[in-house]
Amino acid sequence: MTVSTASVPIIDEAAAAAYAAQQRAHDEAYRRAHGGADRPPLSRTRVYAALLALALGGFGIGSTEFVAMGLLPDIARDLLPGLYASNAEEAIGQSGWVITAYALGVVVGAPIIAALGGRMPRRRLLLWLAAGFTVGTIASATLPTFELVIAARFLAGLPHGAYFGVAALVAASMMGPGKRGQGVALVLSGLTVATVIGVPVITAVGQAAGWRAAYLLVAALFAATFVAVRILVPWQPGDANSTVRRELAAFGSLQVWVAVAVGAIGFGGFFAVYSYIAPMVTDAAGMPSATVPWVLAGMGTGLTIGNIIGGRLADAGTSRAMFIGFGGLIGAMVIVGLAGQYPVGLVAGTFLVGFMAAILSPVIQTRLMDVAGDSQTLAAALNHSALNVGNALGAFLGGLVVAAGWGYLTPAWVGLLLALGGTVLAVVSVALERQVSRGARGASAG
């Protein structure tokens, strides 16, 4: 049995029909899997409890992805003691591989796990992914050598994209047409809240009790996610028609590639600024180093608010929402670039960078689901591969201009160029969508 349609706003007949067909298929799959029993109804309270359970996983993911940035000196001191004693700067630079290895795991794991796990019931797949996070994070905290920790971080990153992808599909199914974007945003809110609360708190734990204690705390979050998902997330079938070939067929769609590129290039602009926020605060704006966590918390607050608004904008139409997000992001980059030498300008500008970038996250996630056809599991996961490509691209290009001696605010201009690139790709994506729509109408008329 499905959620009462009285609580589901229907935005058009096609969306309503597709949702009704999906729910009938879920009802039938439930009966087959549970001896003919009907699927129990979902109250609004149960739906939001399930979304909070999924968001808890996002909170753990945000914590494990970003906490290393504040603990690199501690990691270098522990895992590379000889090098740290002779050249601390080089040791800290090498310890950055714990961040890179995780990001590579995300990029590799998202399409592979999504393609292989498309047929698995979604709650079961989420439980396996939460277990993988838990084991990988415990290994990261306990393995003795630098090389083994790097390998563990890679393995811990593998479930990242698939978790968010499957969780987005579960959320979209529970919320129904007209609220899919809001469901996706609620799942992603765990990650954005982690940037405000989880990362500062866990970083403080790591600085006081050691970086390994910080990762053990993150592992506890993933174990709690396993329990919460098992108890609160309702059973949903996988896609019975999913095959590796069908999921990978998404890579044959130009629309999917363009949507992925929109995310990778556009989010690269955000990461160009985020990666160099500390020297922007201390060197460009002349603020004390103790204010860096507060500026990061302000940026995280922008991310959290923007994510919520982005979900609502996505439900109103992803095309318009992309241009709103990129237009605002370009403006925010200009503020950082021109006024970042003043504390008020930097704080306001970085808040807006986070706010506008977060608007784009659920929008692009929803757009990928819209254009992927039958490859829903893979498409929902690809957004997070795109985010991590953007992470690497923005940090790399921002580092080039900083290393060239052009100043710590120049990454904002790199971010502006990348945001402009994302805007151009968004125009291409909308043009392709209209071309496909005209072709479909022509075929129908013929």
Coordinates of C-alpha atoms in Angstrom, one line a residue:
M1 CA 0.0 0.0 0.0
T2 CA 1.3 3.5 -0.8
V3 CA 1.4 6.8 0.9
S4 CA -2.0 8.5 0.8
T5 CA -2.2 10.6 -2.3
A6 CA -3.8 13.4 -0.3
S7 CA -0.4 14.2 1.0
V8 CA 1.3 14.0 -2.4
P9 CA 1.1 17.1 -4.6
I10 CA 0.6 16.0 -8.2
I11 CA 2.4 18.4 -10.6
D12 CA 1.1 16.9 -13.9
E13 CA -0.7 13.9 -15.2
A14 CA 2.5 12.3 -16.6
A15 CA 4.3 12.5 -13.3
A16 CA 1.2 11.2 -11.4
A17 CA 0.8 8.3 -13.8
A18 CA 4.5 7.3 -13.6
Y19 CA 4.3 7.5 -9.8
A20 CA 1.2 5.4 -9.6
A21 CA 2.7 2.8 -11.9
Q22 CA 5.9 2.7 -9.7
Q23 CA 3.9 2.2 -6.5
R24 CA 1.8 -0.6 -8.1
A25 CA 5.0 -2.3 -9.1
H26 CA 6.3 -1.9 -5.5
D27 CA 3.1 -3.3 -4.1
E28 CA 3.3 -6.4 -6.3
A29 CA 7.0 -6.9 -5.5
Y30 CA 6.3 -6.6 -1.8
R31 CA 3.6 -9.3 -2.0
R32 CA 6.0 -11.6 -3.9
A33 CA 8.7 -11.1 -1.3
H34 CA 6.4 -11.3 1.8
G35 CA 4.1 -14.3 1.1
G36 CA 1.3 -12.3 -0.4
A37 CA 1.0 -9.7 2.4
D38 CA 0.0 -6.2 1.5
R39 CA 2.6 -3.4 1.8
P40 CA 1.8 -1.4 4.9
P41 CA 0.8 2.3 4.5
L42 CA 3.4 5.0 5.2
S43 CA 2.3 7.8 7.5
R44 CA 3.9 11.2 7.0
T45 CA 5.7 10.6 10.3
R46 CA 7.2 7.3 9.1
V47 CA 8.3 9.0 5.8
Y48 CA 10.2 11.7 7.6
A49 CA 11.7 9.3 10.2
A50 CA 13.0 7.3 7.2
L51 CA 14.4 10.4 5.6
L52 CA 16.2 11.3 8.9
A53 CA 17.7 7.8 9.0
L54 CA 19.0 8.3 5.5
A55 CA 20.3 11.7 6.4
L56 CA 22.2 10.3 9.3
G57 CA 24.3 8.3 6.8
G58 CA 24.9 11.6 4.9
F59 CA 26.0 13.2 8.2
G60 CA 28.6 10.4 8.6
I61 CA 29.7 10.7 5.0
G62 CA 30.2 14.5 5.3
S63 CA 32.2 13.9 8.5
T64 CA 34.4 11.2 7.1
E65 CA 35.0 13.1 3.9
F66 CA 36.0 16.5 5.4
V67 CA 37.4 15.8 8.9
A68 CA 40.8 14.9 7.5
M69 CA 41.3 18.4 6.3
G70 CA 41.7 19.6 9.9
L71 CA 43.7 16.6 11.1
L72 CA 46.4 16.4 8.4
P73 CA 49.3 17.5 10.7
D74 CA 48.2 14.9 13.3
I75 CA 48.0 12.2 10.6
A76 CA 51.4 13.1 9.2
R77 CA 53.0 13.2 12.7
D78 CA 51.7 9.7 13.4
L79 CA 52.1 7.9 10.1
L80 CA 55.1 9.7 8.6
P81 CA 57.2 10.4 11.8
G82 CA 60.6 10.5 10.1
L83 CA 59.6 12.8 7.3
Y84 CA 57.6 15.0 9.7
A85 CA 60.7 15.5 11.9
S86 CA 62.8 16.6 9.0
N87 CA 60.3 18.4 6.8
A88 CA 56.8 18.9 8.3
E89 CA 55.5 20.7 5.3
E90 CA 56.3 17.9 3.0
A91 CA 54.9 15.3 5.4
I92 CA 51.6 17.2 5.7
G93 CA 51.5 17.4 1.9
Q94 CA 51.9 13.7 1.5
S95 CA 49.3 13.0 4.1
G96 CA 46.8 14.7 1.8
W97 CA 46.7 11.4 0.1
V98 CA 44.1 10.3 2.7
I99 CA 41.8 12.9 1.1
T100 CA 42.7 12.0 -2.4
A101 CA 42.3 8.2 -1.9
Y102 CA 38.8 8.7 -0.5
A103 CA 37.8 10.9 -3.4
L104 CA 39.1 8.3 -5.9
G105 CA 37.1 5.6 -4.1
V106 CA 34.0 7.7 -4.6
V107 CA 34.6 8.2 -8.3
V108 CA 35.3 4.5 -8.9
G109 CA 32.7 3.0 -6.6
A110 CA 29.7 5.0 -7.5
P111 CA 29.1 3.6 -11.1
I112 CA 30.3 0.1 -10.3
I113 CA 28.2 -0.5 -7.2
A114 CA 25.2 1.2 -8.7
A115 CA 25.4 -0.9 -11.8
L116 CA 25.9 -4.2 -9.9
G117 CA 23.3 -3.5 -7.2
G118 CA 20.4 -2.2 -9.2
R119 CA 18.3 -5.4 -8.7
M120 CA 18.9 -5.6 -5.0
P121 CA 16.1 -4.4 -2.7
R122 CA 17.1 -0.9 -1.8
R123 CA 17.0 -1.1 2.0
R124 CA 19.2 -4.2 1.8
L125 CA 21.7 -2.4 -0.5
L126 CA 21.8 0.6 1.9
L127 CA 22.6 -1.8 4.8
W128 CA 25.5 -3.4 2.9
L129 CA 26.8 0.1 2.1
A130 CA 26.5 1.3 5.7
A131 CA 28.3 -1.9 6.8
G132 CA 31.0 -1.1 4.2
F133 CA 31.4 2.4 5.5
T134 CA 31.7 1.1 9.1
V135 CA 34.4 -1.5 8.3
G136 CA 36.4 0.8 6.0
T137 CA 36.4 3.6 8.6
I138 CA 37.4 1.2 11.4
A139 CA 40.2 0.0 9.2
S140 CA 41.3 3.6 8.5
A141 CA 41.5 4.2 12.3
T142 CA 43.4 1.0 13.3
L143 CA 45.8 0.0 10.5
P144 CA 49.4 0.8 11.4
T145 CA 51.1 2.1 8.3
F146 CA 50.6 5.0 5.9
E147 CA 50.2 2.8 2.9
L148 CA 47.5 0.6 4.6
V149 CA 45.6 3.7 5.8
I150 CA 45.6 5.1 2.2
A151 CA 44.2 1.8 1.0
A152 CA 41.5 1.8 3.7
R153 CA 40.5 5.3 2.8
F154 CA 40.1 4.3 -0.8
L155 CA 37.9 1.3 0.2
A156 CA 35.9 3.6 2.6
G157 CA 35.1 5.9 -0.3
L158 CA 33.7 3.2 -2.5
P159 CA 30.1 3.2 -1.0
H160 CA 29.8 7.0 -0.9
G161 CA 28.2 7.7 -4.3
A162 CA 26.0 4.5 -4.3
Y163 CA 24.7 5.3 -0.8
F164 CA 23.5 8.8 -1.8
G165 CA 22.2 7.5 -5.1
V166 CA 20.1 4.7 -3.7
A167 CA 19.0 6.9 -0.7
A168 CA 17.9 9.6 -3.3
L169 CA 15.8 7.0 -5.1
V170 CA 14.2 5.8 -1.8
A171 CA 13.4 9.4 -0.8
A172 CA 12.0 10.3 -4.2
S173 CA 9.7 7.2 -4.2
M174 CA 8.4 8.0 -0.7
M175 CA 7.8 11.7 -1.3
G176 CA 6.2 11.2 -4.7
P177 CA 5.9 13.6 -7.7
G178 CA 6.1 17.3 -6.8
K179 CA 8.3 16.6 -3.8
R180 CA 11.2 14.5 -5.2
G181 CA 13.7 17.3 -5.0
Q182 CA 12.8 18.0 -1.4
G183 CA 13.3 14.4 -0.5
V184 CA 16.7 14.4 -2.2
A185 CA 17.6 17.6 -0.4
L186 CA 16.6 16.1 3.0
V187 CA 19.0 13.2 2.4
L188 CA 21.7 15.5 1.3
S189 CA 21.1 17.7 4.4
G190 CA 23.0 15.2 6.5
L191 CA 26.2 16.1 4.6
T192 CA 25.7 19.8 4.8
V193 CA 24.8 19.7 8.5
A194 CA 28.0 17.8 9.0
T195 CA 30.0 20.7 7.7
V196 CA 28.5 22.9 10.4
I197 CA 28.5 20.5 13.4
G198 CA 30.1 17.1 12.7
V199 CA 33.4 18.2 11.2
P200 CA 34.2 20.8 13.9
V201 CA 33.2 18.5 16.8
I202 CA 35.0 15.5 15.4
T203 CA 38.1 17.5 14.5
A204 CA 38.2 18.8 18.1
V205 CA 38.0 15.2 19.3
G206 CA 40.8 14.2 17.0
Q207 CA 43.0 17.1 18.1
A208 CA 42.4 16.1 21.8
A209 CA 42.4 12.3 21.6
G210 CA 44.2 11.6 18.4
W211 CA 43.1 11.3 14.7
R212 CA 42.3 7.6 15.1
A213 CA 39.8 8.4 17.8
A214 CA 38.1 10.8 15.4
Y215 CA 37.7 8.1 12.8
L216 CA 36.4 5.6 15.4
L217 CA 33.7 8.2 16.2
V218 CA 32.8 8.4 12.5
A219 CA 32.6 4.6 12.4
A220 CA 30.1 4.8 15.3
L221 CA 28.0 7.1 13.2
F222 CA 27.9 4.6 10.4
A223 CA 27.0 1.8 12.8
A224 CA 24.2 3.9 14.0
T225 CA 23.1 4.5 10.4
F226 CA 23.0 0.8 9.9
V227 CA 20.6 0.4 12.8
A228 CA 18.5 3.4 11.9
V229 CA 18.1 2.3 8.3
R230 CA 17.2 -1.2 9.3
I231 CA 14.5 0.0 11.7
L232 CA 13.1 3.1 10.0
V233 CA 13.5 2.8 6.2
P234 CA 10.6 0.8 4.6
W235 CA 11.3 -2.1 2.3
Q236 CA 11.5 -1.1 -1.3
P237 CA 12.3 -3.4 -4.2
G238 CA 15.2 -2.9 -6.5
D239 CA 14.6 -2.6 -10.2
A240 CA 13.7 -6.1 -11.3
N241 CA 14.6 -5.3 -14.9
S242 CA 18.0 -3.8 -14.0
T243 CA 21.1 -5.3 -15.5
V244 CA 24.6 -4.1 -15.7
R245 CA 24.2 -3.4 -19.4
R246 CA 21.0 -1.4 -18.9
E247 CA 22.5 0.7 -16.1
L248 CA 25.6 1.3 -18.1
A249 CA 23.5 2.4 -21.0
A250 CA 23.3 5.8 -19.3
F251 CA 26.8 6.4 -20.5
G252 CA 25.4 6.3 -24.0
S253 CA 23.2 9.3 -23.4
L254 CA 24.6 12.7 -24.3
Q255 CA 22.1 14.2 -21.8
V256 CA 23.6 12.2 -18.9
W257 CA 27.2 13.2 -19.9
V258 CA 26.3 16.8 -20.1
A259 CA 24.5 16.8 -16.7
V260 CA 27.5 15.1 -15.1
A261 CA 29.7 17.7 -16.7
V262 CA 27.5 20.5 -15.4
G263 CA 28.1 19.2 -11.9
A264 CA 31.8 18.5 -12.3
I265 CA 32.7 21.8 -13.8
G266 CA 30.2 23.9 -11.8
F267 CA 31.0 22.4 -8.4
G268 CA 34.7 22.8 -9.3
G269 CA 34.1 26.5 -8.7
F270 CA 32.9 25.9 -5.1
F271 CA 35.9 23.7 -4.3
A272 CA 38.3 26.2 -5.7
V273 CA 37.3 28.5 -2.9
Y274 CA 36.6 25.9 -0.2
S275 CA 40.0 24.3 -0.5
Y276 CA 41.8 27.5 0.2
I277 CA 39.5 29.1 2.8
A278 CA 42.1 28.9 5.6
P279 CA 44.7 31.1 3.9
M280 CA 42.0 33.4 2.6
V281 CA 40.9 34.0 6.2
T282 CA 44.4 34.4 7.7
D283 CA 46.5 35.9 4.9
A284 CA 44.0 37.7 2.6
A285 CA 41.6 39.1 5.2
G286 CA 44.1 39.2 8.0
M287 CA 41.9 37.4 10.5
P288 CA 43.3 35.3 13.3
S289 CA 43.6 31.5 12.7
A290 CA 41.1 30.9 15.5
T291 CA 38.4 32.3 13.2
V292 CA 38.9 29.7 10.5
P293 CA 36.4 27.2 12.0
W294 CA 33.8 30.0 12.4
V295 CA 34.1 31.0 8.8
L296 CA 33.9 27.4 7.8
A297 CA 30.8 27.0 10.0
G298 CA 29.3 30.1 8.2
M299 CA 30.0 28.5 4.9
G300 CA 28.4 25.2 6.1
T301 CA 25.3 27.1 7.3
G302 CA 25.0 28.5 3.7
L303 CA 25.3 25.0 2.4
T304 CA 22.6 23.7 4.7
I305 CA 20.1 26.5 3.9
G306 CA 20.9 26.4 0.2
N307 CA 20.3 22.7 0.0
I308 CA 16.8 23.0 1.4
I309 CA 15.9 25.8 -1.0
G310 CA 17.5 23.9 -3.9
G311 CA 15.2 20.9 -3.2
R312 CA 12.1 23.1 -3.6
L313 CA 13.5 24.8 -6.7
A314 CA 14.2 21.4 -8.3
D315 CA 10.6 20.4 -7.8
A316 CA 9.6 23.6 -9.6
G317 CA 11.8 22.8 -12.6
T318 CA 15.5 21.9 -12.8
S319 CA 16.2 24.1 -15.9
R320 CA 15.3 27.4 -14.2
A321 CA 16.9 26.2 -11.0
M322 CA 20.3 25.6 -12.6
F323 CA 20.4 29.1 -13.9
I324 CA 19.4 30.6 -10.6
G325 CA 22.1 28.6 -8.8
F326 CA 24.9 29.4 -11.3
G327 CA 23.9 33.1 -11.5
G328 CA 24.1 33.4 -7.8
L329 CA 27.4 31.4 -7.6
I330 CA 29.0 33.7 -10.1
G331 CA 27.9 36.8 -8.1
A332 CA 29.2 35.2 -4.9
M333 CA 32.6 34.6 -6.5
V334 CA 32.8 38.3 -7.5
I335 CA 32.2 39.3 -3.9
V336 CA 35.0 37.1 -2.6
G337 CA 37.4 38.2 -5.3
L338 CA 36.7 41.9 -4.9
A339 CA 35.9 42.2 -1.2
G340 CA 37.6 39.2 0.3
Q341 CA 40.5 41.3 1.8
Y342 CA 37.9 42.7 4.2
P343 CA 36.6 40.3 7.0
V344 CA 33.0 41.3 6.4
G345 CA 33.4 40.8 2.6
L346 CA 35.0 37.4 3.0
V347 CA 32.5 36.1 5.5
A348 CA 29.5 37.3 3.5
G349 CA 31.0 36.1 0.2
T350 CA 31.9 32.6 1.4
F351 CA 28.5 32.2 3.0
L352 CA 27.0 33.0 -0.4
V353 CA 29.4 30.7 -2.2
G354 CA 28.2 27.8 0.0
F355 CA 24.5 28.9 -0.2
M356 CA 24.4 29.1 -4.0
A357 CA 26.5 25.9 -4.6
A358 CA 24.2 23.9 -2.3
I359 CA 21.2 25.1 -4.3
L360 CA 22.7 23.3 -7.3
S361 CA 23.3 19.9 -5.5
P362 CA 19.7 18.6 -5.3
V363 CA 18.9 20.3 -8.7
I364 CA 21.6 18.4 -10.6
Q365 CA 20.9 15.2 -8.7
T366 CA 17.2 15.4 -9.7
R367 CA 18.1 16.4 -13.3
L368 CA 20.3 13.3 -13.7
M369 CA 17.4 11.1 -12.5
D370 CA 15.2 12.9 -15.0
V371 CA 17.4 12.3 -18.1
A372 CA 18.7 8.8 -17.2
G373 CA 15.7 6.8 -18.4
D374 CA 16.0 3.2 -17.1
S375 CA 19.4 3.7 -15.6
Q376 CA 18.1 5.3 -12.4
T377 CA 20.4 3.8 -9.8
L378 CA 23.5 4.7 -11.8
A379 CA 22.3 8.2 -12.6
A380 CA 21.5 9.0 -9.0
A381 CA 25.0 7.9 -7.9
L382 CA 26.9 9.7 -10.7
N383 CA 26.2 13.1 -9.2
H384 CA 28.6 12.3 -6.4
S385 CA 31.3 11.1 -8.8
A386 CA 30.8 14.5 -10.5
L387 CA 31.1 16.3 -7.1
N388 CA 34.4 14.6 -6.4
V389 CA 35.8 15.3 -9.9
G390 CA 34.8 18.9 -9.2
N391 CA 36.6 18.7 -5.8
A392 CA 39.9 17.6 -7.5
L393 CA 39.5 20.0 -10.4
G394 CA 38.8 23.1 -8.2
A395 CA 41.5 22.3 -5.7
F396 CA 44.1 21.7 -8.5
L397 CA 43.3 24.9 -10.5
G398 CA 43.0 27.0 -7.4
G399 CA 46.4 25.6 -6.3
L400 CA 48.0 26.6 -9.6
V401 CA 47.1 30.3 -9.3
V402 CA 48.1 30.3 -5.6
A403 CA 51.5 28.7 -6.4
A404 CA 52.0 31.2 -9.2
G405 CA 52.0 33.9 -6.5
W406 CA 48.8 35.6 -7.7
G407 CA 47.4 35.8 -4.2
Y408 CA 45.0 33.8 -2.0
L409 CA 41.9 35.4 -3.4
T410 CA 42.6 34.4 -7.0
P411 CA 40.9 30.9 -6.5
A412 CA 37.7 32.9 -6.4
W413 CA 38.3 34.0 -10.0
V414 CA 39.1 30.4 -10.9
G415 CA 35.7 29.6 -9.3
L416 CA 34.0 32.2 -11.4
L417 CA 35.4 30.8 -14.6
L418 CA 34.3 27.3 -13.6
A419 CA 30.9 28.5 -12.7
L420 CA 30.6 30.2 -16.1
G421 CA 31.6 26.9 -17.7
G422 CA 28.9 25.2 -15.7
T423 CA 26.4 27.8 -16.9
V424 CA 27.4 27.1 -20.6
L425 CA 26.9 23.4 -20.1
A426 CA 23.5 24.0 -18.4
V427 CA 22.5 25.9 -21.5
V428 CA 23.6 22.9 -23.6
S429 CA 21.6 20.6 -21.4
V430 CA 18.4 22.6 -21.7
A431 CA 18.9 22.8 -25.5
L432 CA 19.3 19.1 -25.7
E433 CA 16.2 18.6 -23.6
R434 CA 14.1 20.8 -25.8
Q435 CA 15.4 19.0 -28.9
V436 CA 14.5 15.6 -27.5
S437 CA 11.0 17.0 -26.5
R438 CA 10.4 18.4 -30.0
G439 CA 11.4 15.0 -31.5
A440 CA 9.1 13.2 -29.2
R441 CA 6.2 15.5 -30.1
G442 CA 6.9 15.1 -33.8
A443 CA 7.0 11.3 -33.5
S444 CA 3.7 11.4 -31.6
A445 CA 2.1 13.6 -34.2
G446 CA 3.3 11.4 -37.0

